[in-house]
Each structure stands twice: as structure tokens, then as C-alpha cells.
Short mmCIF file of the N, C-alpha and C atoms (twelve columns), coordinates in Angstrom:
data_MODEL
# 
_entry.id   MODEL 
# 
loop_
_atom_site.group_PDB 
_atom_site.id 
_atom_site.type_symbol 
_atom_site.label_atom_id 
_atom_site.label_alt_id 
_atom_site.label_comp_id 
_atom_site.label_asym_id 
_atom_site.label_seq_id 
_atom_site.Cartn_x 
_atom_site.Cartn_y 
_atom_site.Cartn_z 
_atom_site.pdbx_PDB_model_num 
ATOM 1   N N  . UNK A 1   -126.121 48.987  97.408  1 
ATOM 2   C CA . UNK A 1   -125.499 49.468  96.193  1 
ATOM 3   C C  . UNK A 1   -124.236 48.676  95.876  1 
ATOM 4   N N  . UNK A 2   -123.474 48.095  97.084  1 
ATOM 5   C CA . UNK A 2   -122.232 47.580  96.405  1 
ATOM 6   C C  . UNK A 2   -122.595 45.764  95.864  1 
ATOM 7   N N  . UNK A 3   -123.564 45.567  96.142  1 
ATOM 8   C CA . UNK A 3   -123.956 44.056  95.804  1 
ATOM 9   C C  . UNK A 3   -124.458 44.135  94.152  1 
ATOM 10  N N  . UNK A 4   -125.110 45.482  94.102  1 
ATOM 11  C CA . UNK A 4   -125.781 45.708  92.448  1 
ATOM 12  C C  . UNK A 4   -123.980 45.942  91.855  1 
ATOM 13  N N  . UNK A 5   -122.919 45.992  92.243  1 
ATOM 14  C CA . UNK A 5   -121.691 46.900  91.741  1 
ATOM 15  C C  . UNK A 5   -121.322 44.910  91.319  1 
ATOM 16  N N  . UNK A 6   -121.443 44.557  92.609  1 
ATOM 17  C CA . UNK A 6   -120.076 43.043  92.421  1 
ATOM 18  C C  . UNK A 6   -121.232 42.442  91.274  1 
ATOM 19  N N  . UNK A 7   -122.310 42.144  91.320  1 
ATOM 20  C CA . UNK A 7   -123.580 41.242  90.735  1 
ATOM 21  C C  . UNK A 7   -123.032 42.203  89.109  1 
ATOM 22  N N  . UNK A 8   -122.900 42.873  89.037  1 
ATOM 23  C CA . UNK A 8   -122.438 43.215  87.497  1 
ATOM 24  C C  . UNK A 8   -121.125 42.740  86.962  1 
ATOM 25  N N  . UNK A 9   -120.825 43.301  87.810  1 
ATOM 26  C CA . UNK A 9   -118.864 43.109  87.788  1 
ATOM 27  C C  . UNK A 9   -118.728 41.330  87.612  1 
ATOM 28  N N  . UNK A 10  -119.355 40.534  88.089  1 
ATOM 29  C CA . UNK A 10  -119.518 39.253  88.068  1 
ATOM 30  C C  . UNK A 10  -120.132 38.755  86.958  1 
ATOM 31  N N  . UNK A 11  -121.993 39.381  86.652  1 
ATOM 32  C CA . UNK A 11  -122.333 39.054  85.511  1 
ATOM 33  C C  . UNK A 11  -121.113 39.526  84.470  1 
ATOM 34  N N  . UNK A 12  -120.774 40.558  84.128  1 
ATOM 35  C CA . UNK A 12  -119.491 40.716  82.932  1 
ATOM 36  C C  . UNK A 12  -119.202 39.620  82.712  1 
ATOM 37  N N  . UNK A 13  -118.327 39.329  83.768  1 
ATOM 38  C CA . UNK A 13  -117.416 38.029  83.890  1 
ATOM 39  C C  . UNK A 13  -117.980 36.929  83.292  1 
ATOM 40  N N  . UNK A 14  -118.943 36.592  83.501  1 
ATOM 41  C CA . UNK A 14  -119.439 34.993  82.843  1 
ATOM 42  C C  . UNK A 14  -120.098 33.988  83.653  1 
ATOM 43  N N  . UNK A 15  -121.202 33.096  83.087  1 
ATOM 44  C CA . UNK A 15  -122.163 32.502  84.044  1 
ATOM 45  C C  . UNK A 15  -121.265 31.696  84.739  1 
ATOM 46  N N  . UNK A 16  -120.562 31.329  84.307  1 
ATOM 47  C CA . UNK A 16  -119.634 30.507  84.630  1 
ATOM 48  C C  . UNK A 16  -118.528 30.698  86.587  1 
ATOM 49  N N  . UNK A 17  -118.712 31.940  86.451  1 
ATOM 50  C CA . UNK A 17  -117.934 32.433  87.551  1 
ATOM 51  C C  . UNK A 17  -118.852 32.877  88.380  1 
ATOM 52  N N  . UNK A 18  -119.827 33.183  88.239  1 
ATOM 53  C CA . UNK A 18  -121.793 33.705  88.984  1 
ATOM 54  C C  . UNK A 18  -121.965 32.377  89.347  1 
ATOM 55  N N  . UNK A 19  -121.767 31.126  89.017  1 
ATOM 56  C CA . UNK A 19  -122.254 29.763  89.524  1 
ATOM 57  C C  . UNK A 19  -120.881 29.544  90.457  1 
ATOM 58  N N  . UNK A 20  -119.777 29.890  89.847  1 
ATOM 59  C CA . UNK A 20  -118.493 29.079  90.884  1 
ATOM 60  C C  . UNK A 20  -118.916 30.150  92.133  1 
ATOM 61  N N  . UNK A 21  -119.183 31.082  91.844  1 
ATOM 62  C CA . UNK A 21  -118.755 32.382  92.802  1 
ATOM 63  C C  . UNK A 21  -119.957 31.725  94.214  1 
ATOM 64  N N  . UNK A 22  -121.314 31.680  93.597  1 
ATOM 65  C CA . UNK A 22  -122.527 31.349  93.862  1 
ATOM 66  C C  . UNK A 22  -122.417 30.121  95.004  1 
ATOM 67  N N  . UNK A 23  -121.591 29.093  94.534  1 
ATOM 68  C CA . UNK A 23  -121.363 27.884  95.158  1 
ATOM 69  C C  . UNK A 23  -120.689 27.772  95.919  1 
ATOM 70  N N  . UNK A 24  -118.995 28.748  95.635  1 
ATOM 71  C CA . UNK A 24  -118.355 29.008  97.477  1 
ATOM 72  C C  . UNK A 24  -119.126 29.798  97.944  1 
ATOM 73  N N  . UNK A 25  -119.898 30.489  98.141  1 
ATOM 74  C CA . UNK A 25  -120.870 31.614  98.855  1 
ATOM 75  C C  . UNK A 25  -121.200 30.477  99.639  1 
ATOM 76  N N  . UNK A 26  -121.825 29.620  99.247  1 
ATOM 77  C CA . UNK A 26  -122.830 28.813  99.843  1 
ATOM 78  C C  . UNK A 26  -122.419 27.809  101.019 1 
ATOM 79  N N  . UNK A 27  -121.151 27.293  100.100 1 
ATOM 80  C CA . UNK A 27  -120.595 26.300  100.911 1 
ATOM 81  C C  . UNK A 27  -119.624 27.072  102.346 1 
ATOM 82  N N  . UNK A 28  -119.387 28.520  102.473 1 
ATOM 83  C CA . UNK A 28  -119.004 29.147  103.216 1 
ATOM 84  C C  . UNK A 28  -120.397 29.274  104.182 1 
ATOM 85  N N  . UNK A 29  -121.117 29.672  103.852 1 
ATOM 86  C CA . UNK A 29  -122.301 30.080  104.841 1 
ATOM 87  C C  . UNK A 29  -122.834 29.152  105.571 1 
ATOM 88  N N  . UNK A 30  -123.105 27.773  104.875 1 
ATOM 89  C CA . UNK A 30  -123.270 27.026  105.470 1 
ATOM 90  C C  . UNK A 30  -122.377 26.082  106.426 1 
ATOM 91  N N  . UNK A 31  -120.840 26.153  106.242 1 
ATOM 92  C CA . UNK A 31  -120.008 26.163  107.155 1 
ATOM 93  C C  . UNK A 31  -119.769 27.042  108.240 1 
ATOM 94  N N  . UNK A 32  -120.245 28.386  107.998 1 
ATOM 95  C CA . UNK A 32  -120.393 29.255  109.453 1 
ATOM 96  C C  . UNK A 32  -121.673 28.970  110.420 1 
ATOM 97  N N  . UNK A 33  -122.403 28.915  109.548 1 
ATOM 98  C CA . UNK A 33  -123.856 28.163  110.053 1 
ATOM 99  C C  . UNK A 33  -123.888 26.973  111.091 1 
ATOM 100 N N  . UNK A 34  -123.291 25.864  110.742 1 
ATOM 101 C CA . UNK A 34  -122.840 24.526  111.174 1 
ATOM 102 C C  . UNK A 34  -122.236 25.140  112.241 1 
ATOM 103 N N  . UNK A 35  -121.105 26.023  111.766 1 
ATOM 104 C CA . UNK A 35  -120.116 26.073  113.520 1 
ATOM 105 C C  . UNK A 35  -120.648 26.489  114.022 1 
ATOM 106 N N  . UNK A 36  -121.266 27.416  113.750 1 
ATOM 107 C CA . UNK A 36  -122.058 28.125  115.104 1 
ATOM 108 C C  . UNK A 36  -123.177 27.688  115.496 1 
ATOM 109 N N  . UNK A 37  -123.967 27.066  114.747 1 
ATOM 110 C CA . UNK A 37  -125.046 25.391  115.498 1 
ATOM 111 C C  . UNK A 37  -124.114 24.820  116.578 1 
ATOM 112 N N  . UNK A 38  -122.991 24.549  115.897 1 
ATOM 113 C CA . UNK A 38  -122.626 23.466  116.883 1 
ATOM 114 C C  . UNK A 38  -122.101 24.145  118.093 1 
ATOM 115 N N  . UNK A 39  -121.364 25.079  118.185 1 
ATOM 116 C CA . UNK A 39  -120.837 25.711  119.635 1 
ATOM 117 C C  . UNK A 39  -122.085 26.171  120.008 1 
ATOM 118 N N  . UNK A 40  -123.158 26.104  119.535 1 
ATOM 119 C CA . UNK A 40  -124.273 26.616  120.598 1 
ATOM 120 C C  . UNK A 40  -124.902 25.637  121.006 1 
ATOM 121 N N  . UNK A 41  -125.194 24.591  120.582 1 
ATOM 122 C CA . UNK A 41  -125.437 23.280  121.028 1 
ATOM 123 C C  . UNK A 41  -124.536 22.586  122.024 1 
ATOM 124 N N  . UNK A 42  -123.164 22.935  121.769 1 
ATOM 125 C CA . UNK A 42  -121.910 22.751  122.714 1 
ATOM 126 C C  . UNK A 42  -122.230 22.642  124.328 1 
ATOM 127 N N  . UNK A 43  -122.304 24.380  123.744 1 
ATOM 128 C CA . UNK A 43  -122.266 25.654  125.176 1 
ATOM 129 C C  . UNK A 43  -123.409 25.096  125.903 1 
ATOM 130 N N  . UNK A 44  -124.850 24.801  125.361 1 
ATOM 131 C CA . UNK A 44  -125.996 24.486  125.907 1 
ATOM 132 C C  . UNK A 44  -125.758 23.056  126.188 1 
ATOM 133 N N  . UNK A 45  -125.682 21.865  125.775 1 
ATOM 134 C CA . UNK A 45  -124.804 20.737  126.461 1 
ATOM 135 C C  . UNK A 45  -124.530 21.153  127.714 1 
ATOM 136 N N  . UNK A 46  -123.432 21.859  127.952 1 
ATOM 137 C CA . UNK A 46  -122.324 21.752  128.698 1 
ATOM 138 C C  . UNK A 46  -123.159 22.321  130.380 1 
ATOM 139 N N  . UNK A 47  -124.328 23.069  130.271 1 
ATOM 140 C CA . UNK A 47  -124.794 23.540  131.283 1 
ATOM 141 C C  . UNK A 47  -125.743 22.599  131.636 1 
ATOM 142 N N  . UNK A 48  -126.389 21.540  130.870 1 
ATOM 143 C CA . UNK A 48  -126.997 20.286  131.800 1 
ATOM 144 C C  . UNK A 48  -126.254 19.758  132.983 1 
ATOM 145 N N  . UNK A 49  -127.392 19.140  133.779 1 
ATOM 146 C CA . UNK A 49  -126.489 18.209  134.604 1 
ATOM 147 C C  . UNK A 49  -125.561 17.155  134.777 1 
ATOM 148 N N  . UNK A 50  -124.355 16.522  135.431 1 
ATOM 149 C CA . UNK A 50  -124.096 15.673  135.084 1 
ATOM 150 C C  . UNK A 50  -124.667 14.505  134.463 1 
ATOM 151 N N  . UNK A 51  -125.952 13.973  134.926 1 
ATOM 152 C CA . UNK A 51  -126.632 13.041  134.834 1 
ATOM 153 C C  . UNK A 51  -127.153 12.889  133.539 1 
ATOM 154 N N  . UNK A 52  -127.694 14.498  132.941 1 
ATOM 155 C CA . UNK A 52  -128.444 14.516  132.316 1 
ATOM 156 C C  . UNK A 52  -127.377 14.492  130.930 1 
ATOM 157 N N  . UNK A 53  -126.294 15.334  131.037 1 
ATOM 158 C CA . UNK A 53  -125.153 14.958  130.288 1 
ATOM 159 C C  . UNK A 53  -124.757 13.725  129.738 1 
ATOM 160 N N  . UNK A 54  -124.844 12.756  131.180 1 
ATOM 161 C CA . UNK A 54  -124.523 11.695  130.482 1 
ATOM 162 C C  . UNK A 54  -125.303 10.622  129.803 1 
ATOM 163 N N  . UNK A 55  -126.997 10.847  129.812 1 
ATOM 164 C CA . UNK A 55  -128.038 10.284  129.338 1 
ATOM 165 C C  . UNK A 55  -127.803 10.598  127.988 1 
ATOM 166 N N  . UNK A 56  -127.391 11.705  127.298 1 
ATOM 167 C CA . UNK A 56  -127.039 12.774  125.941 1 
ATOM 168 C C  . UNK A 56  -126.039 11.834  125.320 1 
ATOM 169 N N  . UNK A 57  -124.947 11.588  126.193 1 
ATOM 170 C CA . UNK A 57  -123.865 10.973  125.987 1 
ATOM 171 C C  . UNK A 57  -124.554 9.651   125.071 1 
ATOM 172 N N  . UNK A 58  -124.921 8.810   125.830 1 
ATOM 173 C CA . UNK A 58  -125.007 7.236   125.808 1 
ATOM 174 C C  . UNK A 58  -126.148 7.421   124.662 1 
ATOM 175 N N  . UNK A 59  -127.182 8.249   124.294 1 
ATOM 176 C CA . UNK A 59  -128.217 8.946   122.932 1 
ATOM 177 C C  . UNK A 59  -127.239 8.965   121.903 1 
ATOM 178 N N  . UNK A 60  -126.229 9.940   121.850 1 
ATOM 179 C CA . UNK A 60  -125.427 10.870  120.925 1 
ATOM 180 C C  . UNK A 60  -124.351 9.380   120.439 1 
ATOM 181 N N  . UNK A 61  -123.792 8.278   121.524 1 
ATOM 182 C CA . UNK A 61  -123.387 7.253   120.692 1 
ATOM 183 C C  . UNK A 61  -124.276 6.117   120.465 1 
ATOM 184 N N  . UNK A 62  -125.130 5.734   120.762 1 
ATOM 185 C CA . UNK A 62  -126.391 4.694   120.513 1 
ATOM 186 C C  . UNK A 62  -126.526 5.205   118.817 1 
ATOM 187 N N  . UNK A 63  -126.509 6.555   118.692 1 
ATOM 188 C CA . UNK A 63  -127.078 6.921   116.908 1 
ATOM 189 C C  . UNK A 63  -126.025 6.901   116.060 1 
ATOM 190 N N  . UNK A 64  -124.698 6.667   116.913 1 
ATOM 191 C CA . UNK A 64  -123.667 6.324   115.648 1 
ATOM 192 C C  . UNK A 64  -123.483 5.066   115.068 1 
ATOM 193 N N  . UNK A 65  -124.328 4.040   116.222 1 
ATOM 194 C CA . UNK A 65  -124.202 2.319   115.972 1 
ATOM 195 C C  . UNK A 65  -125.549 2.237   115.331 1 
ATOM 196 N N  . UNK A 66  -125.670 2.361   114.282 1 
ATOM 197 C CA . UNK A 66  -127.141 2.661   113.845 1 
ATOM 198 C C  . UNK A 66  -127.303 1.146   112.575 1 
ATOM 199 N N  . UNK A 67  -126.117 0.500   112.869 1 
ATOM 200 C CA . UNK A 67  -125.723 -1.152  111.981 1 
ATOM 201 C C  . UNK A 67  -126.668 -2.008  112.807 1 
ATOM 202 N N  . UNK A 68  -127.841 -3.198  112.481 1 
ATOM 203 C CA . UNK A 68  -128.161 -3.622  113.113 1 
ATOM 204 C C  . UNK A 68  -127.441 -4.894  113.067 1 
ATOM 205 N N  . UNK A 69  -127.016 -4.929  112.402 1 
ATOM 206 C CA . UNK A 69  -126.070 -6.245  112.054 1 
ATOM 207 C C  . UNK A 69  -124.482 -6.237  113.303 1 
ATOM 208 N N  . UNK A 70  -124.368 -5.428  113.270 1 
ATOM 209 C CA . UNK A 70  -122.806 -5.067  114.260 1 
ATOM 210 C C  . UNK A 70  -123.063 -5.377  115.310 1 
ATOM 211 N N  . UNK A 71  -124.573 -4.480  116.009 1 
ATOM 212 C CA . UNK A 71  -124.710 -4.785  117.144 1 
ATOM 213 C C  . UNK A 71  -125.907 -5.996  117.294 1 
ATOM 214 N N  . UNK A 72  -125.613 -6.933  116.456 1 
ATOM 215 C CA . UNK A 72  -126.310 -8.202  116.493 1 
ATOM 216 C C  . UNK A 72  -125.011 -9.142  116.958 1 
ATOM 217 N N  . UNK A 73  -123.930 -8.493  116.281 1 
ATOM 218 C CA . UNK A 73  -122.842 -9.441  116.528 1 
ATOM 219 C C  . UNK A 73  -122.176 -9.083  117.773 1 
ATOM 220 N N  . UNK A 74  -122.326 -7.972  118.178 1 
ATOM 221 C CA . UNK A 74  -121.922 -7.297  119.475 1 
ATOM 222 C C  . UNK A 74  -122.081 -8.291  120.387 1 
ATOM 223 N N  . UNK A 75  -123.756 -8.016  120.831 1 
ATOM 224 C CA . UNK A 75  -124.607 -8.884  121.321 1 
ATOM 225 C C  . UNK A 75  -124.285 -10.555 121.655 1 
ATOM 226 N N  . UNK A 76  -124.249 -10.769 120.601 1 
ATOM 227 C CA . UNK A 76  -123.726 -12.277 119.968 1 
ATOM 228 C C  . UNK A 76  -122.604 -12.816 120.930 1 
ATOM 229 N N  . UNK A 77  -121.491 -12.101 120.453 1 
ATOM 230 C CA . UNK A 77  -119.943 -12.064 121.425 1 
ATOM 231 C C  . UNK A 77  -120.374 -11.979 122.736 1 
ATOM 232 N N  . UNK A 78  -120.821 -10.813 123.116 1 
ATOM 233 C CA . UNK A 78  -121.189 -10.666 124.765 1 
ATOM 234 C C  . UNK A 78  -121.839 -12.023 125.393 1 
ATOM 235 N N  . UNK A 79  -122.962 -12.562 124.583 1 
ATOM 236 C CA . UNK A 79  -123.508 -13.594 125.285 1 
ATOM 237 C C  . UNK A 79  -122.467 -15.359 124.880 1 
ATOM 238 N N  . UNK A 80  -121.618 -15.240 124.215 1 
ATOM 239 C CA . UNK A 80  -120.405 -16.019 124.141 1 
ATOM 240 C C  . UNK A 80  -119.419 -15.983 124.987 1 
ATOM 241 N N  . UNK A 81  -119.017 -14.473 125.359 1 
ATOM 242 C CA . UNK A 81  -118.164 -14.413 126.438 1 
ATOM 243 C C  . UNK A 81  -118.970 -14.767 127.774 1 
ATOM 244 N N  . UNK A 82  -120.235 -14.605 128.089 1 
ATOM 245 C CA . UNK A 82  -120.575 -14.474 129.425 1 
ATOM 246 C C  . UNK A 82  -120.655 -16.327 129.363 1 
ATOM 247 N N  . UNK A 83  -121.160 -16.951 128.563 1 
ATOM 248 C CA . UNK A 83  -121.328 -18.633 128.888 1 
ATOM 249 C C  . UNK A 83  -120.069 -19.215 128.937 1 
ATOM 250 N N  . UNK A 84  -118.745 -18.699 128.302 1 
ATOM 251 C CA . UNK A 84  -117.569 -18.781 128.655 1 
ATOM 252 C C  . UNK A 84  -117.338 -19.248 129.925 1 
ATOM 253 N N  . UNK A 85  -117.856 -17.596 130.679 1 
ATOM 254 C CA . UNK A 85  -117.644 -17.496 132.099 1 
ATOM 255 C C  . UNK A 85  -118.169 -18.721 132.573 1 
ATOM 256 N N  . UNK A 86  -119.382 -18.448 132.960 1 
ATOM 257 C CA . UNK A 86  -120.225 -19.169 133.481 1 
ATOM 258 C C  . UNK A 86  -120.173 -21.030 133.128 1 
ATOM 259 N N  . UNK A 87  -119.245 -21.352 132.091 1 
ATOM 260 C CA . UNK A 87  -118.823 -23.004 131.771 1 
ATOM 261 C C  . UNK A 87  -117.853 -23.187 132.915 1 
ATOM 262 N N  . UNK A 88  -116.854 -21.979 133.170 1 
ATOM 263 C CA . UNK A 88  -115.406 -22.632 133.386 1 
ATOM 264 C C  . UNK A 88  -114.017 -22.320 132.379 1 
ATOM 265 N N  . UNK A 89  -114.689 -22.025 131.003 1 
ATOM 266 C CA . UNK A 89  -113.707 -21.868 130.056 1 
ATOM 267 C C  . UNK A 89  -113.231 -20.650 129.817 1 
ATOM 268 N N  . UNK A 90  -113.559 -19.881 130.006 1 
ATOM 269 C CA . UNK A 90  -112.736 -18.618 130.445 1 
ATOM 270 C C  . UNK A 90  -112.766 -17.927 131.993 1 
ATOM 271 N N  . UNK A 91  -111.889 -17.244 132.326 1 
ATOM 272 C CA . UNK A 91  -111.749 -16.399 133.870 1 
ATOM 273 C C  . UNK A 91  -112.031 -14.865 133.519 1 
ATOM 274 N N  . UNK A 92  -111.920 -14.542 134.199 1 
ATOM 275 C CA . UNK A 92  -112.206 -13.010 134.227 1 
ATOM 276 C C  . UNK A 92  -110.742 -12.472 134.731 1 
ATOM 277 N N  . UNK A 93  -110.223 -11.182 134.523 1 
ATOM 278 C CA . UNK A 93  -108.962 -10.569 134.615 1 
ATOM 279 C C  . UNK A 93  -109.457 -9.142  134.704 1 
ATOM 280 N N  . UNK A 94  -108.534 -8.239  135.709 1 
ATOM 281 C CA . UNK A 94  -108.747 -7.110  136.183 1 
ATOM 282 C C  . UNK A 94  -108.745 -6.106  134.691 1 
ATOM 283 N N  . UNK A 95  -109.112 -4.921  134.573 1 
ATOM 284 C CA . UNK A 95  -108.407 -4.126  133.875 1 
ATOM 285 C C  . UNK A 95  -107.404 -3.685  133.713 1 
ATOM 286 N N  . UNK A 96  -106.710 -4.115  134.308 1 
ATOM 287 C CA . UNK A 96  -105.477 -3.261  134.566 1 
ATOM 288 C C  . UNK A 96  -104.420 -4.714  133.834 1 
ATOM 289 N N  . UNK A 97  -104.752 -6.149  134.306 1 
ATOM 290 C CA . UNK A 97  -104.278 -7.254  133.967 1 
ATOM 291 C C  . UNK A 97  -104.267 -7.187  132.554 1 
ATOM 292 N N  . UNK A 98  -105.368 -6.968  132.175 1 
ATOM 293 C CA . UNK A 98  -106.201 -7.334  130.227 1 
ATOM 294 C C  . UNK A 98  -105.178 -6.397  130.076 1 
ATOM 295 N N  . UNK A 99  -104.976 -4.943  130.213 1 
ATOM 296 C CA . UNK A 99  -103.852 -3.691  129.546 1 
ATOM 297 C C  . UNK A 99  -102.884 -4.493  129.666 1 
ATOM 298 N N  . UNK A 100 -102.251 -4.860  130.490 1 
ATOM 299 C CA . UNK A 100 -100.827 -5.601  130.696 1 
ATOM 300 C C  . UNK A 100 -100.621 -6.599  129.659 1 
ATOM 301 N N  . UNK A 101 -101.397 -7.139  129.922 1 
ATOM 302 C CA . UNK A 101 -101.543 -8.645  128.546 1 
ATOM 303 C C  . UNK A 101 -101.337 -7.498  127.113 1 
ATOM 304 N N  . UNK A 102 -102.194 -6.777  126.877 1 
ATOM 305 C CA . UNK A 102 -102.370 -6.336  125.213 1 
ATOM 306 C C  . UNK A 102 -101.146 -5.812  125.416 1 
ATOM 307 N N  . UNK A 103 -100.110 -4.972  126.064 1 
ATOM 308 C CA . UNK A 103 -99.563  -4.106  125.643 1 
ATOM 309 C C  . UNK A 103 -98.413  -4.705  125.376 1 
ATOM 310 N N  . UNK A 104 -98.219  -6.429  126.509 1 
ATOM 311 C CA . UNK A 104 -96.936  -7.216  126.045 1 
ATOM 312 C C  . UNK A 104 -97.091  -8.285  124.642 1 
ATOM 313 N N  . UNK A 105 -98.504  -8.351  124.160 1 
ATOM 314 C CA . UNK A 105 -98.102  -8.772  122.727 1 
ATOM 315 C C  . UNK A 105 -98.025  -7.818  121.854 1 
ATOM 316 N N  . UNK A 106 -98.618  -6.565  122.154 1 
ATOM 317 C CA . UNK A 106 -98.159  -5.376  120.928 1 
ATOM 318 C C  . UNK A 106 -96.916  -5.288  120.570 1 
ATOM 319 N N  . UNK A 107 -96.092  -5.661  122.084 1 
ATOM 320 C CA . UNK A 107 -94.439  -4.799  121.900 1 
ATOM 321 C C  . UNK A 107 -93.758  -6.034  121.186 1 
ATOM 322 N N  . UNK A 108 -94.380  -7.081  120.546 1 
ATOM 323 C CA . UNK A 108 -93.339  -8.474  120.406 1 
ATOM 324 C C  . UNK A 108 -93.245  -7.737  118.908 1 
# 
């Protein structure tokens, strides 16, 4: 009974406000919808195994690089840096070395 009360009270009002009204309805529901997809997808995530977690992981970003062109050039670089190596013309440096290096030309 109170939906036949607002659905009048609204028609009065004008199509105009039945479509705005209509459209945050929607865009609300389907934002509660989404969150709560996603914390349940979360929650269920979170009880796999490590392993299996991290197979999800390396899936869940593989589909954000979805450019075949990027990771053509990815590719590209990687096998530039490795013949690098393997010439003589570049060395290899710890992680901890490479941080050291970036962080003293950031600060110039």
C-alpha cells in the first residue's frame, strides 16, 4: 500500500521526476548489488589456499593487461634487457642497489 501512496504522489509530480526518481533507484541498487558481489567474492577469495590465492592473483592481473601491443613491448624490453646481459653491456644490481640508485636521482 505505501508504494501505490509514493507511485501517485510521484505520478502528480511529473514524468519527469518518475524517470529522475526511477534512475537513482537504479543506480542505488545496483551499487548495493556490486558491493555486496564484491565482499562476497572477497570473503570467498580469502578462504582459498595460499597457492590457490595466488594462481587468482596472477588471473585477476593477466585480465587487466588485456593491450596486446604493451605486452608486445613488455616482452620486447625483457628480451633487450636479457641480451644486454648476456653481451657484457649491462650488469645486473641487487634490489636493494636499483632502490638506492632511483631514489638518489629522484632527490636531485
Amino acid at each position: 500500500m505505501d508504494s501505490v501512496v509514493v507511485r501517485a504522489s510521484m505520478e502528480s509530480a511529473g514524468p519527469a521526476l518518475v524517470v529522475a526518481s526511477y534512475s537513482l533507484f537504479c543506480v542505488i541498487a545496483s551499487e548495493i548489488t556490486m558491493t555486496t558481489s564484491l565482499e562476497v567474492l572477497e570473503a570467498e577469495a580469502l578462504k582459498l589456499a595460499p597457492a590457490d590465492r595466488s594462481h587468482l592473483l596472477e588471473r585477476l592481473i593477466a585480465s587487466l593487461d588485456a593491450d596486446p601491443e604493451v605486452e608486445e613491448a613488455w616482452e620486447m624490453e625483457a628480451d633487450r634487457r636479457e641480451a644486454s646481459l648476456k653481451s657484457g653491456s649491462a650488469t645486473e644490481v641487487s634490489g636493494q642497489e636499483a632502490m638506492s640508485r632511483l631514489r638518489s636521482r629522484l632527490a636531485r
